[in-house]
Amino acid sequence: MVKAKYQDVLDLGEQLNIQNGEVSEKDGVLQVKGTAATQYEKNLIWDKIKEAGGESPSDIMADIKVADESVYARHTVASGETLGKIAKQYYGDAMKYKEIFAANTDILKNPDVIHPDQELIIPNL
């Protein structure tokens, strides 16, 4: 029963390709373990848990580790994106584009010029 409640969480874990994933149920509590690639992906999992179970759910225990703590996320640029739009997605603030630009000066020379398929580092702030 509790597994069905959190099925969206499990589906997201599969989509994100969470590594070393384990799911079990004990005494009505769903126990979820795994390793997300980045902190951003871990946050996505926690947001989905809270969406299903509220701010402090008592029917799920999640132990999600992060494989690469050196970055907040890695982002592959899609057609039509700008650094401002990407900053808004990850940080909720388009003006943080400057931090993304600064973290990628090895491949970016101008914050107004990015190209599809470039992989950008989204830094921890």
PDB file of C-alpha atoms in Angstrom:
ATOM      1  CA  MET A   1       0.000   0.000   0.000  1.00  0.00           C
ATOM      2  CA  VAL A   2       2.724   2.512   0.972  1.00  0.00           C
ATOM      3  CA  LYS A   3       4.731   1.552  -2.127  1.00  0.00           C
ATOM      4  CA  ALA A   4       1.842   2.612  -4.352  1.00  0.00           C
ATOM      5  CA  LYS A   5       1.699   5.991  -2.573  1.00  0.00           C
ATOM      6  CA  TYR A   6       5.336   6.637  -3.479  1.00  0.00           C
ATOM      7  CA  GLN A   7       5.309   5.058  -6.951  1.00  0.00           C
ATOM      8  CA  ASP A   8       6.072   8.461  -8.529  1.00  0.00           C
ATOM      9  CA  VAL A   9       9.226   8.637  -6.388  1.00  0.00           C
ATOM     10  CA  LEU A  10      10.321   5.192  -7.549  1.00  0.00           C
ATOM     11  CA  ASP A  11       9.558   6.080 -11.172  1.00  0.00           C
ATOM     12  CA  LEU A  12      11.627   9.275 -10.880  1.00  0.00           C
ATOM     13  CA  GLY A  13      14.487   7.247  -9.407  1.00  0.00           C
ATOM     14  CA  GLU A  14      14.417   5.042 -12.493  1.00  0.00           C
ATOM     15  CA  GLN A  15      14.274   8.055 -14.828  1.00  0.00           C
ATOM     16  CA  LEU A  16      17.267   9.618 -13.091  1.00  0.00           C
ATOM     17  CA  ASN A  17      19.104   6.290 -13.195  1.00  0.00           C
ATOM     18  CA  ILE A  18      19.707   6.242  -9.434  1.00  0.00           C
ATOM     19  CA  GLN A  19      22.542   3.806  -8.757  1.00  0.00           C
ATOM     20  CA  ASN A  20      22.569   1.016  -6.131  1.00  0.00           C
ATOM     21  CA  GLY A  21      18.838   1.434  -5.659  1.00  0.00           C
ATOM     22  CA  GLU A  22      17.111  -0.643  -3.000  1.00  0.00           C
ATOM     23  CA  VAL A  23      13.434  -0.530  -2.088  1.00  0.00           C
ATOM     24  CA  SER A  24      11.848  -2.524   0.725  1.00  0.00           C
ATOM     25  CA  GLU A  25       8.886  -2.231   3.030  1.00  0.00           C
ATOM     26  CA  LYS A  26       8.934  -2.954   6.742  1.00  0.00           C
ATOM     27  CA  ASP A  27       6.134  -2.344   9.240  1.00  0.00           C
ATOM     28  CA  GLY A  28       4.306  -0.023   6.846  1.00  0.00           C
ATOM     29  CA  VAL A  29       7.402   2.093   6.170  1.00  0.00           C
ATOM     30  CA  LEU A  30       8.928   2.216   2.701  1.00  0.00           C
ATOM     31  CA  GLN A  31      12.716   2.121   2.836  1.00  0.00           C
ATOM     32  CA  VAL A  32      14.518   3.589  -0.165  1.00  0.00           C
ATOM     33  CA  LYS A  33      18.276   3.725  -0.725  1.00  0.00           C
ATOM     34  CA  GLY A  34      20.394   4.773  -3.666  1.00  0.00           C
ATOM     35  CA  THR A  35      22.967   7.150  -5.098  1.00  0.00           C
ATOM     36  CA  ALA A  36      22.007  10.159  -7.202  1.00  0.00           C
ATOM     37  CA  ALA A  37      24.506  11.561  -9.689  1.00  0.00           C
ATOM     38  CA  THR A  38      24.306  15.118  -8.276  1.00  0.00           C
ATOM     39  CA  GLN A  39      22.793  17.122  -5.434  1.00  0.00           C
ATOM     40  CA  TYR A  40      20.167  18.507  -7.846  1.00  0.00           C
ATOM     41  CA  GLU A  41      18.924  14.985  -8.602  1.00  0.00           C
ATOM     42  CA  LYS A  42      18.834  14.168  -4.887  1.00  0.00           C
ATOM     43  CA  ASN A  43      16.752  17.309  -4.345  1.00  0.00           C
ATOM     44  CA  LEU A  44      14.363  16.223  -7.105  1.00  0.00           C
ATOM     45  CA  ILE A  45      13.836  12.901  -5.305  1.00  0.00           C
ATOM     46  CA  TRP A  46      13.186  14.660  -1.973  1.00  0.00           C
ATOM     47  CA  ASP A  47      10.773  17.099  -3.613  1.00  0.00           C
ATOM     48  CA  LYS A  48       8.845  14.149  -5.043  1.00  0.00           C
ATOM     49  CA  ILE A  49       8.791  12.428  -1.618  1.00  0.00           C
ATOM     50  CA  LYS A  50       7.371  15.583  -0.014  1.00  0.00           C
ATOM     51  CA  GLU A  51       4.833  15.912  -2.821  1.00  0.00           C
ATOM     52  CA  ALA A  52       3.481  12.444  -2.003  1.00  0.00           C
ATOM     53  CA  GLY A  53       3.938  12.374   1.771  1.00  0.00           C
ATOM     54  CA  GLY A  54       4.051  15.968   3.018  1.00  0.00           C
ATOM     55  CA  GLU A  55       6.898  17.903   4.627  1.00  0.00           C
ATOM     56  CA  SER A  56       7.819  15.237   7.200  1.00  0.00           C
ATOM     57  CA  PRO A  57       6.484  11.892   6.019  1.00  0.00           C
ATOM     58  CA  SER A  58       6.640   9.086   8.591  1.00  0.00           C
ATOM     59  CA  ASP A  59       5.869   6.257   6.177  1.00  0.00           C
ATOM     60  CA  ILE A  60       9.088   6.499   4.159  1.00  0.00           C
ATOM     61  CA  MET A  61      12.785   6.451   5.058  1.00  0.00           C
ATOM     62  CA  ALA A  62      15.108   7.523   2.282  1.00  0.00           C
ATOM     63  CA  ASP A  63      18.885   7.333   2.299  1.00  0.00           C
ATOM     64  CA  ILE A  64      19.982   9.051  -0.911  1.00  0.00           C
ATOM     65  CA  LYS A  65      23.689   9.634  -1.381  1.00  0.00           C
ATOM     66  CA  VAL A  66      25.339  11.862  -4.009  1.00  0.00           C
ATOM     67  CA  ALA A  67      28.012  10.481  -6.352  1.00  0.00           C
ATOM     68  CA  ASP A  68      29.517  13.843  -7.409  1.00  0.00           C
ATOM     69  CA  GLU A  69      29.410  16.493  -4.688  1.00  0.00           C
ATOM     70  CA  SER A  70      31.813  18.800  -6.566  1.00  0.00           C
ATOM     71  CA  VAL A  71      28.925  20.216  -8.655  1.00  0.00           C
ATOM     72  CA  TYR A  72      25.254  20.949  -8.033  1.00  0.00           C
ATOM     73  CA  ALA A  73      24.317  19.526 -11.438  1.00  0.00           C
ATOM     74  CA  ARG A  74      25.494  18.955 -14.977  1.00  0.00           C
ATOM     75  CA  HIS A  75      23.304  20.372 -17.710  1.00  0.00           C
ATOM     76  CA  THR A  76      23.269  19.663 -21.438  1.00  0.00           C
ATOM     77  CA  VAL A  77      22.172  22.787 -23.296  1.00  0.00           C
ATOM     78  CA  ALA A  78      19.022  22.422 -25.389  1.00  0.00           C
ATOM     79  CA  SER A  79      18.108  24.592 -28.360  1.00  0.00           C
ATOM     80  CA  GLY A  80      16.663  27.945 -27.316  1.00  0.00           C
ATOM     81  CA  GLU A  81      18.096  27.937 -23.793  1.00  0.00           C
ATOM     82  CA  THR A  82      19.967  30.848 -22.235  1.00  0.00           C
ATOM     83  CA  LEU A  83      22.166  30.915 -19.149  1.00  0.00           C
ATOM     84  CA  GLY A  84      19.425  32.949 -17.443  1.00  0.00           C
ATOM     85  CA  LYS A  85      16.795  30.313 -18.200  1.00  0.00           C
ATOM     86  CA  ILE A  86      19.125  27.562 -16.954  1.00  0.00           C
ATOM     87  CA  ALA A  87      19.907  29.526 -13.768  1.00  0.00           C
ATOM     88  CA  LYS A  88      16.160  29.980 -13.154  1.00  0.00           C
ATOM     89  CA  GLN A  89      15.646  26.210 -13.513  1.00  0.00           C
ATOM     90  CA  TYR A  90      18.339  25.224 -11.006  1.00  0.00           C
ATOM     91  CA  TYR A  91      18.408  28.165  -8.599  1.00  0.00           C
ATOM     92  CA  GLY A  92      15.064  29.896  -9.075  1.00  0.00           C
ATOM     93  CA  ASP A  93      16.935  33.098  -9.985  1.00  0.00           C
ATOM     94  CA  ALA A  94      17.882  34.022 -13.562  1.00  0.00           C
ATOM     95  CA  MET A  95      20.540  36.465 -12.326  1.00  0.00           C
ATOM     96  CA  LYS A  96      22.612  33.538 -11.062  1.00  0.00           C
ATOM     97  CA  TYR A  97      23.610  33.020 -14.716  1.00  0.00           C
ATOM     98  CA  LYS A  98      26.862  34.798 -13.785  1.00  0.00           C
ATOM     99  CA  GLU A  99      27.843  31.938 -11.467  1.00  0.00           C
ATOM    100  CA  ILE A 100      27.121  29.375 -14.179  1.00  0.00           C
ATOM    101  CA  PHE A 101      29.176  31.386 -16.678  1.00  0.00           C
ATOM    102  CA  ALA A 102      32.082  31.690 -14.208  1.00  0.00           C
ATOM    103  CA  ALA A 103      32.081  27.922 -13.646  1.00  0.00           C
ATOM    104  CA  ASN A 104      32.276  27.263 -17.398  1.00  0.00           C
ATOM    105  CA  THR A 105      34.789  29.781 -18.730  1.00  0.00           C
ATOM    106  CA  ASP A 106      36.813  26.870 -20.091  1.00  0.00           C
ATOM    107  CA  ILE A 107      34.118  26.346 -22.770  1.00  0.00           C
ATOM    108  CA  LEU A 108      32.203  29.667 -22.709  1.00  0.00           C
ATOM    109  CA  LYS A 109      33.739  32.977 -23.780  1.00  0.00           C
ATOM    110  CA  ASN A 110      30.554  35.075 -23.696  1.00  0.00           C
ATOM    111  CA  PRO A 111      27.543  34.566 -21.369  1.00  0.00           C
ATOM    112  CA  ASP A 112      25.212  35.426 -24.271  1.00  0.00           C
ATOM    113  CA  VAL A 113      26.544  32.655 -26.521  1.00  0.00           C
ATOM    114  CA  ILE A 114      25.839  29.028 -25.654  1.00  0.00           C
ATOM    115  CA  HIS A 115      25.204  26.153 -28.031  1.00  0.00           C
ATOM    116  CA  PRO A 116      23.007  23.038 -27.955  1.00  0.00           C
ATOM    117  CA  ASP A 117      24.734  19.919 -26.624  1.00  0.00           C
ATOM    118  CA  GLN A 118      27.331  21.823 -24.571  1.00  0.00           C
ATOM    119  CA  GLU A 119      27.595  20.245 -21.131  1.00  0.00           C
ATOM    120  CA  LEU A 120      27.662  22.914 -18.458  1.00  0.00           C
ATOM    121  CA  ILE A 121      28.629  22.610 -14.822  1.00  0.00           C
ATOM    122  CA  ILE A 122      25.997  24.034 -12.485  1.00  0.00           C
ATOM    123  CA  PRO A 123      28.079  24.988  -9.441  1.00  0.00           C
ATOM    124  CA  ASN A 124      27.199  24.545  -5.793  1.00  0.00           C
ATOM    125  CA  LEU A 125      26.223  27.925  -4.377  1.00  0.00           C
TER     126      LEU A 125
END
